[in-house]
Amino acid sequence: MFFPSEPFRIKVVEPIRRTTREEREHLIRESGNNVFNLPAEAIYVDLLTDSGTSAMSDNQWAGMMLGDESYAGSKNYYHFEDTVHDIFGFKHIIPTHQGRVAENLLFSTILKEGMVIPNNIHFDTTRANVEYNGGEALDLVIDEAYDPHLDHPFKGNMDLQKLQATIEEYGVERIPLVIMTITNNSGGGQPVSMENIRATRALLNRYGIPLFFDACRFAENCYFIKEREPGYQGKSIKEIAREMFAYGDGCTMSAKKDGLVNIGGFIGLNDDGLSEKITTRLILIEGFPTYGGLAGRDLEAIARGLQEVLNEDYLHFRISQVRHLGKMLDDEGIPILKPVGGHAVYLNAREFLPHIPQAQFPAQALTVALYREAGIRAVEIGSLMFGHKDPLTGREVYPELELVRLAIPRRVYTTMHMVYVAESIINLYRQRNDIRGLKLTYEAPVLRHFTARLETVETSLENA
Ligand SMILES: *Cc1c(COP(=O)(O)O)cnc(C)c1O
C-alpha cells in the first residue's frame, strides 16, 4: 500500500522540544513513574489521547472570529444545528461542553434503579454515568474482539445472540435503550458494520427498544464501512453516516474526536418528550439550549469541523497514518493488537515484556520506558487502570489484556513523527530485557491510574 502524504500544509507551527535523557530520567522519577504527572512541555510526541488534541484548520479558526456571543439565538448555534441535523438527521440537537455531559444528561433522565444498558463495550465515562445513575452497564461485543491476534474487519460488532439473551433475561421494561459505540474505543477503535447496525435495529424493533449511538468517531467508522463492507464503495461518507444514524433514535457525541475541535459535544434525539426533559436539566447544569456550556465561537468551530471530517482525503490520510504506524511496528515483530483500529495503535505489553508479571504492571513499565528513552507519552491500559482487589476474597484481579495505547491526535503530527515513534519502540524492543517491573507506593481509592505513584522493582529477590 502506498502511503498517502499529508492532505494539508502547515501554516502555524508550535515548537516542541527534545529533552535530554537525564532530564527525562529526573522528570519521570519526580512524577512517581506516572506519565499523567509530567509537564506536557517536556514531551516530544504526545500520544496520551486523541481527545481534544486535534489541530483546527484555517477555516475553523476563521470561524472562531465570527463568534456571535449572544446569550440566546446565536447565529453560530443555527449553523451548528443545521450541520448536525444534515449529517446525523436527528430532530432535536442539544449542545453540551463535552461528551460525558451528554451521557450524564441522558442517563440521569432515563435511568431508574435496576435498569441495564447494553453496549458493544462501554467507554469508561459512559459506564461511570450509567452506574452512577443506578444502572448496570453490560458489554455485549462479539467474542472475536477479545482475541488480540485475530484479524476481523468489524471487531466492534454487537453480538446479537448475547443481546437477545439479555433482553429475554432482564425484560424490555428494564432496558430503556441500547447503545452502539462507533468506533469501539475501549475495544481498540474497532468499527461496527452497517449490517450489524441494521440487524441490531431489526432485533430491537421486535421489542420496541430505542437504539442510540455513542458517535465520537462516527466518520472513522463510516470510512471503514466504505473500505470494507460490500456495497458501500460508491457512497460518500455523508451518505453512509446518514444511513447509519437513520437506524438510530439518538446519539451522544464528544466533538473532541471527530468534531475536530478542542472542546464540545451534543445529544441528538427524535423523541419530543425526552428532549424536553433533557433540555430542562441542561439549563440547570450546562446553560441555555442555544449554547449548552459552549461559546458561540466553539459552536462555529464544531459546525466547520464536522464538515471537514467527512472529507475523504482527510479520512484516507488519517486512517492510513495510524495503520502505517502499526505496520512499521508489526514488520519488526513488535507485538501489537490486530487489526489496527481508527485512532490508535496498541502495544501488547504481556508479549513485549514477558519477564514482568502482571503484579508488576508491565504496560505501565513499558509506558515509563518509552518516555524515559524517547520522550514519547503513551497511556497504560492494563493492570494499573483496571486491576483491583476482589471485595470478597481480597485477592488482586487482573484484566485480560495489558496494553499501551498510542493514540494519534488528528492533523497534528507528520509522518516523520510516526517514523520517530516506530524507531524508538523498535529500539526499546531490542533492550526490553533491561526494563524492570514497578510497584505501587500510592494509590487513590477510585480511578487510581490518574494519580498513582510507583517505583522500580530493583532486586531479583523482589522479582521472584
Ligand atoms: C471520549 C469519549 C467519551 C467522553 O467524551 P468526553 O468529551 O471526553 O467527555 C464517550 N465515549 C467515547 C467512546 C469516547 O471516546
Short mmCIF file of C-alpha atoms and ligand atoms in Angstrom, two decimals:
data_model
loop_
_atom_site.label_atom_id
_atom_site.label_comp_id
_atom_site.label_asym_id
_atom_site.label_seq_id
_atom_site.Cartn_x
_atom_site.Cartn_y
_atom_site.Cartn_z
CA MET A 1 0.00 0.00 0.00
CA PHE A 2 1.36 3.39 -0.98
CA PHE A 3 1.23 5.72 2.00
CA PRO A 4 -0.76 8.91 1.28
CA SER A 5 1.17 12.10 2.04
CA GLU A 6 -0.42 14.81 4.20
CA PRO A 7 -3.50 16.42 2.56
CA PHE A 8 -2.68 19.74 4.28
CA ARG A 9 0.25 22.06 4.64
CA ILE A 10 1.40 23.80 7.79
CA LYS A 11 0.57 27.48 8.31
CA VAL A 12 1.16 27.87 12.05
CA VAL A 13 3.78 25.93 13.96
CA GLU A 14 4.05 25.07 17.64
CA PRO A 15 7.65 24.31 18.62
CA ILE A 16 8.22 21.08 20.55
CA ARG A 17 11.39 20.35 22.45
CA ARG A 18 13.68 17.33 22.53
CA THR A 19 14.66 16.90 26.16
CA THR A 20 17.83 15.07 27.21
CA ARG A 21 17.71 11.58 28.67
CA GLU A 22 18.99 12.95 32.01
CA GLU A 23 16.14 15.46 32.11
CA ARG A 24 13.58 12.79 31.36
CA GLU A 25 15.08 10.42 33.89
CA HIS A 26 14.72 13.12 36.53
CA LEU A 27 11.17 14.11 35.46
CA ILE A 28 9.79 10.58 35.31
CA ARG A 29 11.20 9.85 38.77
CA GLU A 30 9.64 13.07 40.10
CA SER A 31 6.32 12.04 38.52
CA GLY A 32 6.26 8.79 40.50
CA ASN A 33 6.59 6.82 37.25
CA ASN A 34 3.21 8.15 36.14
CA VAL A 35 3.07 9.99 32.80
CA PHE A 36 -0.13 11.82 33.86
CA ASN A 37 2.08 13.80 36.28
CA LEU A 38 4.53 15.01 33.60
CA PRO A 39 4.56 18.61 32.36
CA ALA A 40 3.37 18.48 28.72
CA GLU A 41 6.21 20.80 27.72
CA ALA A 42 8.71 18.06 28.49
CA ILE A 43 7.12 15.66 25.97
CA TYR A 44 8.31 15.38 22.39
CA VAL A 45 5.48 13.34 20.82
CA ASP A 46 2.34 13.24 22.96
CA LEU A 47 0.14 10.21 22.22
CA LEU A 48 -1.74 10.22 25.53
CA THR A 49 -5.09 10.75 23.78
CA ASP A 50 -6.76 11.76 20.53
CA SER A 51 -9.46 13.60 22.51
CA GLY A 52 -9.48 17.39 22.29
CA THR A 53 -5.96 17.33 20.84
CA SER A 54 -6.83 17.89 17.15
CA ALA A 55 -5.35 20.73 15.12
CA MET A 56 -8.07 23.04 13.79
CA SER A 57 -7.98 24.23 10.19
CA ASP A 58 -7.60 27.84 8.99
CA ASN A 59 -11.30 27.65 8.11
CA GLN A 60 -12.21 26.72 11.69
CA TRP A 61 -10.01 29.47 13.15
CA ALA A 62 -11.60 31.96 10.78
CA GLY A 63 -14.99 30.77 12.07
CA MET A 64 -13.88 31.41 15.66
CA MET A 65 -13.55 35.11 14.77
CA LEU A 66 -17.19 35.09 13.66
CA GLY A 67 -18.41 34.01 17.10
CA ASP A 68 -21.78 35.52 17.97
CA GLU A 69 -21.74 35.57 21.76
CA SER A 70 -25.41 36.45 22.23
CA TYR A 71 -26.89 34.66 25.24
CA ALA A 72 -29.80 33.31 23.20
CA GLY A 73 -30.22 32.58 19.49
CA SER A 74 -26.56 32.97 18.43
CA LYS A 75 -26.17 32.61 14.67
CA ASN A 76 -23.43 30.05 15.30
CA TYR A 77 -25.96 27.85 17.08
CA TYR A 78 -28.16 27.80 13.96
CA HIS A 79 -25.17 26.90 11.79
CA PHE A 80 -24.20 24.16 14.27
CA GLU A 81 -27.76 22.83 14.45
CA ASP A 82 -28.19 22.81 10.65
CA THR A 83 -24.88 20.98 10.20
CA VAL A 84 -25.54 18.34 12.85
CA HIS A 85 -29.05 17.89 11.54
CA ASP A 86 -27.78 17.50 7.99
CA ILE A 87 -25.29 14.74 8.89
CA PHE A 88 -26.99 12.98 11.83
CA GLY A 89 -30.61 13.62 10.91
CA PHE A 90 -31.97 13.71 14.48
CA LYS A 91 -34.85 16.08 15.20
CA HIS A 92 -33.52 17.67 18.41
CA ILE A 93 -29.89 18.77 18.80
CA ILE A 94 -28.74 19.71 22.32
CA PRO A 95 -25.22 21.18 22.68
CA THR A 96 -23.04 20.23 25.68
CA HIS A 97 -19.47 21.15 26.55
CA GLN A 98 -18.21 17.59 26.15
CA GLY A 99 -19.32 14.01 25.64
CA ARG A 100 -19.66 12.91 29.25
CA VAL A 101 -22.15 15.70 29.98
CA ALA A 102 -24.28 14.43 27.10
CA GLU A 103 -24.09 10.99 28.73
CA ASN A 104 -24.86 12.38 32.16
CA LEU A 105 -27.93 14.29 30.92
CA LEU A 106 -29.25 11.26 29.03
CA PHE A 107 -28.73 8.68 31.77
CA SER A 108 -29.80 10.87 34.68
CA THR A 109 -33.06 11.43 32.77
CA ILE A 110 -33.90 7.90 31.65
CA LEU A 111 -32.38 5.53 34.21
CA LYS A 112 -34.10 4.06 37.24
CA GLU A 113 -32.56 1.74 39.81
CA GLY A 114 -32.22 -1.80 38.45
CA MET A 115 -32.17 -0.89 34.77
CA VAL A 116 -29.47 -2.15 32.40
CA ILE A 117 -27.79 -0.56 29.37
CA PRO A 118 -26.31 -2.95 26.79
CA ASN A 119 -23.48 -1.61 24.59
CA ASN A 120 -20.82 -3.25 22.42
CA ILE A 121 -18.27 -2.03 25.01
CA HIS A 122 -18.95 0.95 27.28
CA PHE A 123 -16.31 3.65 27.27
CA ASP A 124 -15.22 4.45 30.89
CA THR A 125 -17.22 7.71 31.16
CA THR A 126 -20.31 6.00 29.71
CA ARG A 127 -20.02 3.12 32.16
CA ALA A 128 -19.48 5.56 35.05
CA ASN A 129 -22.54 7.63 34.10
CA VAL A 130 -24.72 4.51 33.77
CA GLU A 131 -23.57 3.11 37.13
CA TYR A 132 -23.73 6.45 38.93
CA ASN A 133 -27.37 6.76 37.89
CA GLY A 134 -28.28 3.33 39.26
CA GLY A 135 -27.96 1.31 36.06
CA GLU A 136 -25.88 -1.71 35.14
CA ALA A 137 -23.56 -1.38 32.11
CA LEU A 138 -23.33 -4.57 30.01
CA ASP A 139 -20.68 -5.17 27.32
CA LEU A 140 -22.04 -7.42 24.56
CA VAL A 141 -19.40 -7.18 21.83
CA ILE A 142 -18.63 -10.26 19.69
CA ASP A 143 -16.10 -12.65 21.28
CA GLU A 144 -13.61 -12.02 18.46
CA ALA A 145 -12.99 -8.56 19.97
CA TYR A 146 -11.10 -10.13 22.88
CA ASP A 147 -8.54 -12.01 20.76
CA PRO A 148 -5.60 -9.63 20.07
CA HIS A 149 -4.29 -11.77 17.19
CA LEU A 150 -7.50 -12.32 15.28
CA ASP A 151 -7.97 -10.31 12.10
CA HIS A 152 -11.66 -9.40 11.70
CA PRO A 153 -12.94 -6.41 9.68
CA PHE A 154 -15.60 -5.35 12.22
CA LYS A 155 -14.38 -6.31 15.68
CA GLY A 156 -16.68 -3.66 17.20
CA ASN A 157 -19.87 -5.56 16.23
CA MET A 158 -22.61 -6.26 18.74
CA ASP A 159 -23.18 -9.95 19.49
CA LEU A 160 -26.85 -10.32 18.58
CA GLN A 161 -27.29 -13.60 20.42
CA LYS A 162 -25.94 -12.07 23.62
CA LEU A 163 -28.21 -9.05 23.06
CA GLN A 164 -31.31 -11.16 22.56
CA ALA A 165 -30.47 -13.31 25.60
CA THR A 166 -30.02 -10.13 27.66
CA ILE A 167 -33.40 -8.76 26.60
CA GLU A 168 -35.08 -12.07 27.43
CA GLU A 169 -33.31 -12.26 30.78
CA TYR A 170 -33.93 -8.70 32.02
CA GLY A 171 -37.13 -7.88 30.15
CA VAL A 172 -37.97 -4.89 27.97
CA GLU A 173 -39.07 -2.66 30.87
CA ARG A 174 -35.56 -2.75 32.38
CA ILE A 175 -33.80 -1.76 29.13
CA PRO A 176 -34.58 1.90 28.29
CA LEU A 177 -32.17 1.86 25.32
CA VAL A 178 -29.24 0.05 23.71
CA ILE A 179 -26.02 1.85 22.68
CA MET A 180 -23.53 1.13 19.93
CA THR A 181 -20.12 2.80 20.33
CA ILE A 182 -18.71 3.70 16.90
CA THR A 183 -15.85 3.09 16.63
CA ASN A 184 -15.49 0.91 19.73
CA ASN A 185 -12.89 2.90 21.68
CA SER A 186 -12.32 0.51 24.60
CA GLY A 187 -12.00 -2.42 22.19
CA GLY A 188 -9.17 -0.79 20.22
CA GLY A 189 -11.03 1.69 17.98
CA GLN A 190 -12.63 -1.17 16.03
CA PRO A 191 -15.52 -0.40 13.67
CA VAL A 192 -19.10 -1.68 13.61
CA SER A 193 -20.52 -2.81 10.25
CA MET A 194 -23.69 -1.38 8.70
CA GLU A 195 -25.03 -4.92 8.51
CA ASN A 196 -24.61 -5.31 12.26
CA ILE A 197 -26.27 -1.93 12.92
CA ARG A 198 -29.19 -2.89 10.66
CA ALA A 199 -29.56 -6.29 12.35
CA THR A 200 -29.39 -4.72 15.83
CA ARG A 201 -32.10 -2.27 14.80
CA ALA A 202 -34.28 -5.10 13.47
CA LEU A 203 -33.87 -7.07 16.70
CA LEU A 204 -34.70 -4.03 18.86
CA ASN A 205 -37.75 -3.26 16.71
CA ARG A 206 -39.25 -6.58 17.78
CA TYR A 207 -39.14 -5.39 21.38
CA GLY A 208 -39.69 -1.65 20.84
CA ILE A 209 -36.33 -0.71 22.43
CA PRO A 210 -34.63 2.50 21.19
CA LEU A 211 -31.11 2.41 19.70
CA PHE A 212 -28.58 5.16 20.47
CA PHE A 213 -25.06 5.72 19.17
CA ASP A 214 -22.00 6.82 21.10
CA ALA A 215 -20.91 8.65 17.96
CA CYS A 216 -17.50 10.15 18.92
CA ARG A 217 -15.64 8.58 15.97
CA PHE A 218 -18.54 8.19 13.54
CA ALA A 219 -16.61 9.43 10.48
CA GLU A 220 -13.77 6.96 11.08
CA ASN A 221 -16.38 4.19 11.42
CA CYS A 222 -18.01 5.28 8.13
CA TYR A 223 -14.63 5.22 6.42
CA PHE A 224 -14.09 1.59 7.50
CA ILE A 225 -17.56 0.69 6.18
CA LYS A 226 -16.74 2.28 2.84
CA GLU A 227 -13.42 0.46 2.72
CA ARG A 228 -14.50 -2.98 3.95
CA GLU A 229 -18.25 -3.57 3.56
CA PRO A 230 -19.66 -4.72 0.21
CA GLY A 231 -21.99 -2.21 -1.41
CA TYR A 232 -20.54 0.95 0.16
CA GLN A 233 -17.54 1.67 -2.09
CA GLY A 234 -19.53 4.05 -4.30
CA LYS A 235 -21.15 6.01 -1.45
CA SER A 236 -19.91 9.23 0.15
CA ILE A 237 -19.04 9.30 3.85
CA LYS A 238 -22.01 11.58 4.45
CA GLU A 239 -24.40 9.16 2.73
CA ILE A 240 -23.03 6.33 4.86
CA ALA A 241 -23.37 8.44 8.03
CA ARG A 242 -26.96 9.35 7.16
CA GLU A 243 -27.93 5.74 6.59
CA MET A 244 -26.24 4.68 9.83
CA PHE A 245 -27.91 7.32 12.00
CA ALA A 246 -31.28 6.69 10.35
CA TYR A 247 -31.27 3.29 12.13
CA GLY A 248 -30.96 5.11 15.49
CA ASP A 249 -33.23 7.11 17.77
CA GLY A 250 -30.49 9.35 19.08
CA CYS A 251 -26.81 9.78 19.93
CA THR A 252 -24.34 11.22 22.37
CA MET A 253 -21.27 12.83 20.88
CA SER A 254 -17.93 14.14 22.05
CA ALA A 255 -16.90 16.65 19.37
CA LYS A 256 -13.36 16.43 20.81
CA LYS A 257 -12.83 13.46 18.48
CA ASP A 258 -14.44 13.58 15.03
CA GLY A 259 -15.69 17.15 15.58
CA LEU A 260 -12.03 18.19 15.08
CA VAL A 261 -12.22 20.68 17.97
CA ASN A 262 -10.64 21.02 21.39
CA ILE A 263 -13.92 21.16 23.35
CA GLY A 264 -17.60 20.42 22.68
CA GLY A 265 -20.28 17.77 22.36
CA PHE A 266 -24.00 17.24 21.87
CA ILE A 267 -27.02 14.98 22.19
CA GLY A 268 -29.14 14.23 19.13
CA LEU A 269 -32.55 12.60 19.50
CA ASN A 270 -36.01 12.25 17.96
CA ASP A 271 -38.28 11.84 21.00
CA ASP A 272 -40.03 15.16 21.85
CA GLY A 273 -40.80 14.29 25.46
CA LEU A 274 -37.29 13.06 26.23
CA SER A 275 -35.80 16.12 24.55
CA GLU A 276 -37.93 18.40 26.73
CA LYS A 277 -36.83 16.65 29.94
CA ILE A 278 -33.15 16.73 28.97
CA THR A 279 -33.37 20.41 27.98
CA THR A 280 -34.75 21.28 31.41
CA ARG A 281 -31.78 19.57 33.04
CA LEU A 282 -29.41 21.20 30.52
CA ILE A 283 -30.49 24.67 31.64
CA LEU A 284 -29.88 23.65 35.24
CA ILE A 285 -26.31 22.35 34.79
CA GLU A 286 -24.89 23.46 31.42
CA GLY A 287 -26.62 26.53 30.01
CA PHE A 288 -29.32 27.86 27.73
CA PRO A 289 -30.33 25.45 24.90
CA THR A 290 -28.65 27.53 22.17
CA TYR A 291 -25.17 27.33 23.73
CA GLY A 292 -25.14 24.46 26.25
CA GLY A 293 -21.89 25.27 28.05
CA LEU A 294 -20.02 26.46 24.96
CA ALA A 295 -19.16 29.87 23.50
CA GLY A 296 -20.69 30.86 20.15
CA ARG A 297 -17.25 30.57 18.57
CA ASP A 298 -16.92 26.97 19.79
CA LEU A 299 -20.21 26.06 18.10
CA GLU A 300 -18.94 27.58 14.86
CA ALA A 301 -15.70 25.58 15.07
CA ILE A 302 -17.70 22.35 15.61
CA ALA A 303 -20.00 23.11 12.65
CA ARG A 304 -16.99 23.58 10.39
CA GLY A 305 -15.07 20.62 11.87
CA LEU A 306 -17.99 18.24 11.25
CA GLN A 307 -17.98 19.20 7.58
CA GLU A 308 -14.21 18.80 7.28
CA VAL A 309 -14.16 15.38 8.95
CA LEU A 310 -16.32 13.97 6.11
CA ASN A 311 -13.60 14.78 3.57
CA GLU A 312 -12.27 11.52 2.16
CA ASP A 313 -8.74 12.75 1.52
CA TYR A 314 -8.61 13.66 5.20
CA LEU A 315 -10.03 10.31 6.36
CA HIS A 316 -7.83 8.32 3.99
CA PHE A 317 -4.77 10.06 5.37
CA ARG A 318 -5.95 9.77 8.97
CA ILE A 319 -6.72 6.05 8.93
CA SER A 320 -3.61 5.31 6.83
CA GLN A 321 -1.33 7.23 9.18
CA VAL A 322 -2.46 5.15 12.16
CA ARG A 323 -2.31 1.92 10.13
CA HIS A 324 1.15 2.80 8.80
CA LEU A 325 2.50 3.20 12.33
CA GLY A 326 1.07 -0.24 13.14
CA LYS A 327 2.67 -1.72 10.03
CA MET A 328 6.12 -0.27 10.78
CA LEU A 329 5.96 -1.96 14.20
CA ASP A 330 4.45 -5.22 13.00
CA ASP A 331 7.10 -5.57 10.27
CA GLU A 332 9.76 -5.61 13.01
CA GLY A 333 7.94 -8.21 15.06
CA ILE A 334 6.66 -5.80 17.75
CA PRO A 335 3.54 -7.33 19.34
CA ILE A 336 0.52 -5.10 18.62
CA LEU A 337 -3.25 -5.55 18.74
CA LYS A 338 -4.68 -6.50 15.34
CA PRO A 339 -6.14 -5.27 13.12
CA VAL A 340 -5.11 -1.65 13.78
CA GLY A 341 -8.21 0.44 14.62
CA GLY A 342 -9.09 4.00 13.69
CA HIS A 343 -7.43 6.25 16.25
CA ALA A 344 -4.64 4.32 17.96
CA VAL A 345 -2.08 1.54 17.88
CA TYR A 346 -1.96 -0.70 20.95
CA LEU A 347 1.23 -2.44 22.08
CA ASN A 348 0.70 -5.84 23.69
CA ALA A 349 2.82 -5.41 26.82
CA ARG A 350 2.49 -9.00 28.05
CA GLU A 351 4.23 -10.19 24.89
CA PHE A 352 6.61 -7.21 24.77
CA LEU A 353 7.77 -7.79 28.36
CA PRO A 354 7.08 -11.47 29.16
CA HIS A 355 9.57 -11.34 32.03
CA ILE A 356 7.45 -8.86 34.02
CA PRO A 357 4.50 -10.45 35.89
CA GLN A 358 1.12 -8.68 35.80
CA ALA A 359 1.52 -7.84 39.50
CA GLN A 360 4.42 -5.57 38.44
CA PHE A 361 2.46 -3.57 35.85
CA PRO A 362 4.20 -4.50 32.57
CA ALA A 363 2.17 -2.00 30.47
CA GLN A 364 3.00 0.82 32.88
CA ALA A 365 6.67 -0.22 32.88
CA LEU A 366 6.64 -0.02 29.08
CA THR A 367 4.89 3.38 29.12
CA VAL A 368 7.51 4.73 31.53
CA ALA A 369 10.41 3.30 29.48
CA LEU A 370 9.01 4.85 26.30
CA TYR A 371 9.03 8.27 27.90
CA ARG A 372 12.43 7.81 29.52
CA GLU A 373 14.13 6.59 26.34
CA ALA A 374 12.34 8.68 23.68
CA GLY A 375 10.21 11.47 25.20
CA ILE A 376 7.03 9.84 23.88
CA ARG A 377 3.92 9.80 26.09
CA ALA A 378 1.52 6.88 25.68
CA VAL A 379 -1.07 5.58 28.13
CA GLU A 380 -1.32 2.34 30.10
CA ILE A 381 -4.50 0.31 29.65
CA GLY A 382 -3.79 -2.66 31.87
CA SER A 383 -3.49 -3.72 35.48
CA LEU A 384 -2.82 -0.20 36.78
CA MET A 385 -6.02 1.13 35.16
CA PHE A 386 -8.25 -1.92 35.72
CA GLY A 387 -6.61 -4.11 38.38
CA HIS A 388 -8.44 -4.18 41.73
CA LYS A 389 -8.94 -6.21 44.86
CA ASP A 390 -11.84 -8.62 44.82
CA PRO A 391 -14.10 -7.37 47.65
CA LEU A 392 -14.93 -10.95 48.69
CA THR A 393 -11.59 -12.79 48.52
CA GLY A 394 -9.28 -9.75 48.90
CA ARG A 395 -7.16 -11.11 46.04
CA GLU A 396 -5.89 -8.93 43.19
CA VAL A 397 -7.89 -9.31 39.96
CA TYR A 398 -6.08 -8.53 36.70
CA PRO A 399 -7.52 -7.57 33.31
CA GLU A 400 -7.29 -9.90 30.32
CA LEU A 401 -5.05 -7.58 28.30
CA GLU A 402 -2.01 -5.47 29.21
CA LEU A 403 -1.92 -2.72 26.61
CA VAL A 404 -0.06 0.50 25.91
CA ARG A 405 -2.17 2.79 23.73
CA LEU A 406 -0.52 5.14 21.25
CA ALA A 407 -3.44 7.46 20.40
CA ILE A 408 -2.78 9.66 17.38
CA PRO A 409 -4.09 13.26 17.54
CA ARG A 410 -5.78 14.39 14.30
CA ARG A 411 -3.75 16.54 11.86
CA VAL A 412 -1.07 17.21 14.50
CA TYR A 413 1.95 15.01 13.80
CA THR A 414 3.64 14.35 10.48
CA THR A 415 4.64 11.02 9.02
CA MET A 416 8.24 11.67 10.16
CA HIS A 417 6.99 11.91 13.75
CA MET A 418 5.41 8.48 13.25
CA VAL A 419 8.72 7.13 11.92
CA TYR A 420 10.40 8.52 15.04
CA VAL A 421 7.81 6.78 17.25
CA ALA A 422 8.23 3.46 15.41
CA GLU A 423 12.03 3.57 15.52
CA SER A 424 12.01 4.44 19.22
CA ILE A 425 9.75 1.48 20.01
CA ILE A 426 11.84 -0.86 17.85
CA ASN A 427 14.97 0.28 19.75
CA LEU A 428 13.23 -0.23 23.04
CA TYR A 429 12.19 -3.74 21.96
CA ARG A 430 15.86 -4.64 21.43
CA GLN A 431 16.61 -3.59 25.03
CA ARG A 432 13.41 -4.99 26.50
CA ASN A 433 15.19 -7.31 28.91
CA ASP A 434 16.58 -4.26 30.75
CA ILE A 435 13.10 -2.96 31.54
CA ARG A 436 12.06 -3.73 35.11
CA GLY A 437 8.68 -4.01 36.75
CA LEU A 438 7.06 -1.44 39.06
CA LYS A 439 5.32 -1.47 42.42
CA LEU A 440 2.78 0.97 43.84
CA THR A 441 3.76 3.42 46.56
CA TYR A 442 0.48 5.40 46.47
CA GLU A 443 -2.98 4.65 45.10
CA ALA A 444 -6.30 6.53 45.34
CA PRO A 445 -9.43 4.50 46.16
CA VAL A 446 -11.01 5.06 42.69
CA LEU A 447 -9.56 5.64 39.18
CA ARG A 448 -6.11 5.09 40.68
CA HIS A 449 -4.15 5.29 37.40
CA PHE A 450 -4.52 9.08 37.19
CA THR A 451 -2.72 9.83 40.45
CA ALA A 452 -0.85 6.62 41.33
CA ARG A 453 2.85 6.73 42.26
CA LEU A 454 5.14 3.79 41.59
CA GLU A 455 8.78 2.79 41.97
CA THR A 456 11.03 0.37 40.15
CA VAL A 457 11.33 -3.15 41.49
CA GLU A 458 15.10 -3.27 42.00
CA THR A 459 16.30 -6.64 43.26
CA SER A 460 15.99 -10.07 41.74
CA LEU A 461 14.64 -11.16 45.13
CA GLU A 462 11.59 -8.97 44.66
CA ASN A 463 11.20 -10.38 41.17
CA ALA A 464 10.79 -13.89 42.48
C1 LIG B 1 -14.17 10.48 24.71
C2 LIG B 1 -15.32 9.58 24.75
C3 LIG B 1 -16.43 9.86 25.54
C4 LIG B 1 -16.50 11.03 26.50
O1 LIG B 1 -16.31 12.26 25.89
P1 LIG B 1 -15.59 13.50 26.62
O2 LIG B 1 -15.71 14.60 25.62
O3 LIG B 1 -14.19 13.10 26.91
O4 LIG B 1 -16.37 13.79 27.87
C5 LIG B 1 -17.51 8.99 25.46
N1 LIG B 1 -17.47 7.90 24.68
C6 LIG B 1 -16.41 7.58 23.91
C7 LIG B 1 -16.43 6.37 23.04
C8 LIG B 1 -15.29 8.41 23.93
O5 LIG B 1 -14.23 8.09 23.17
#
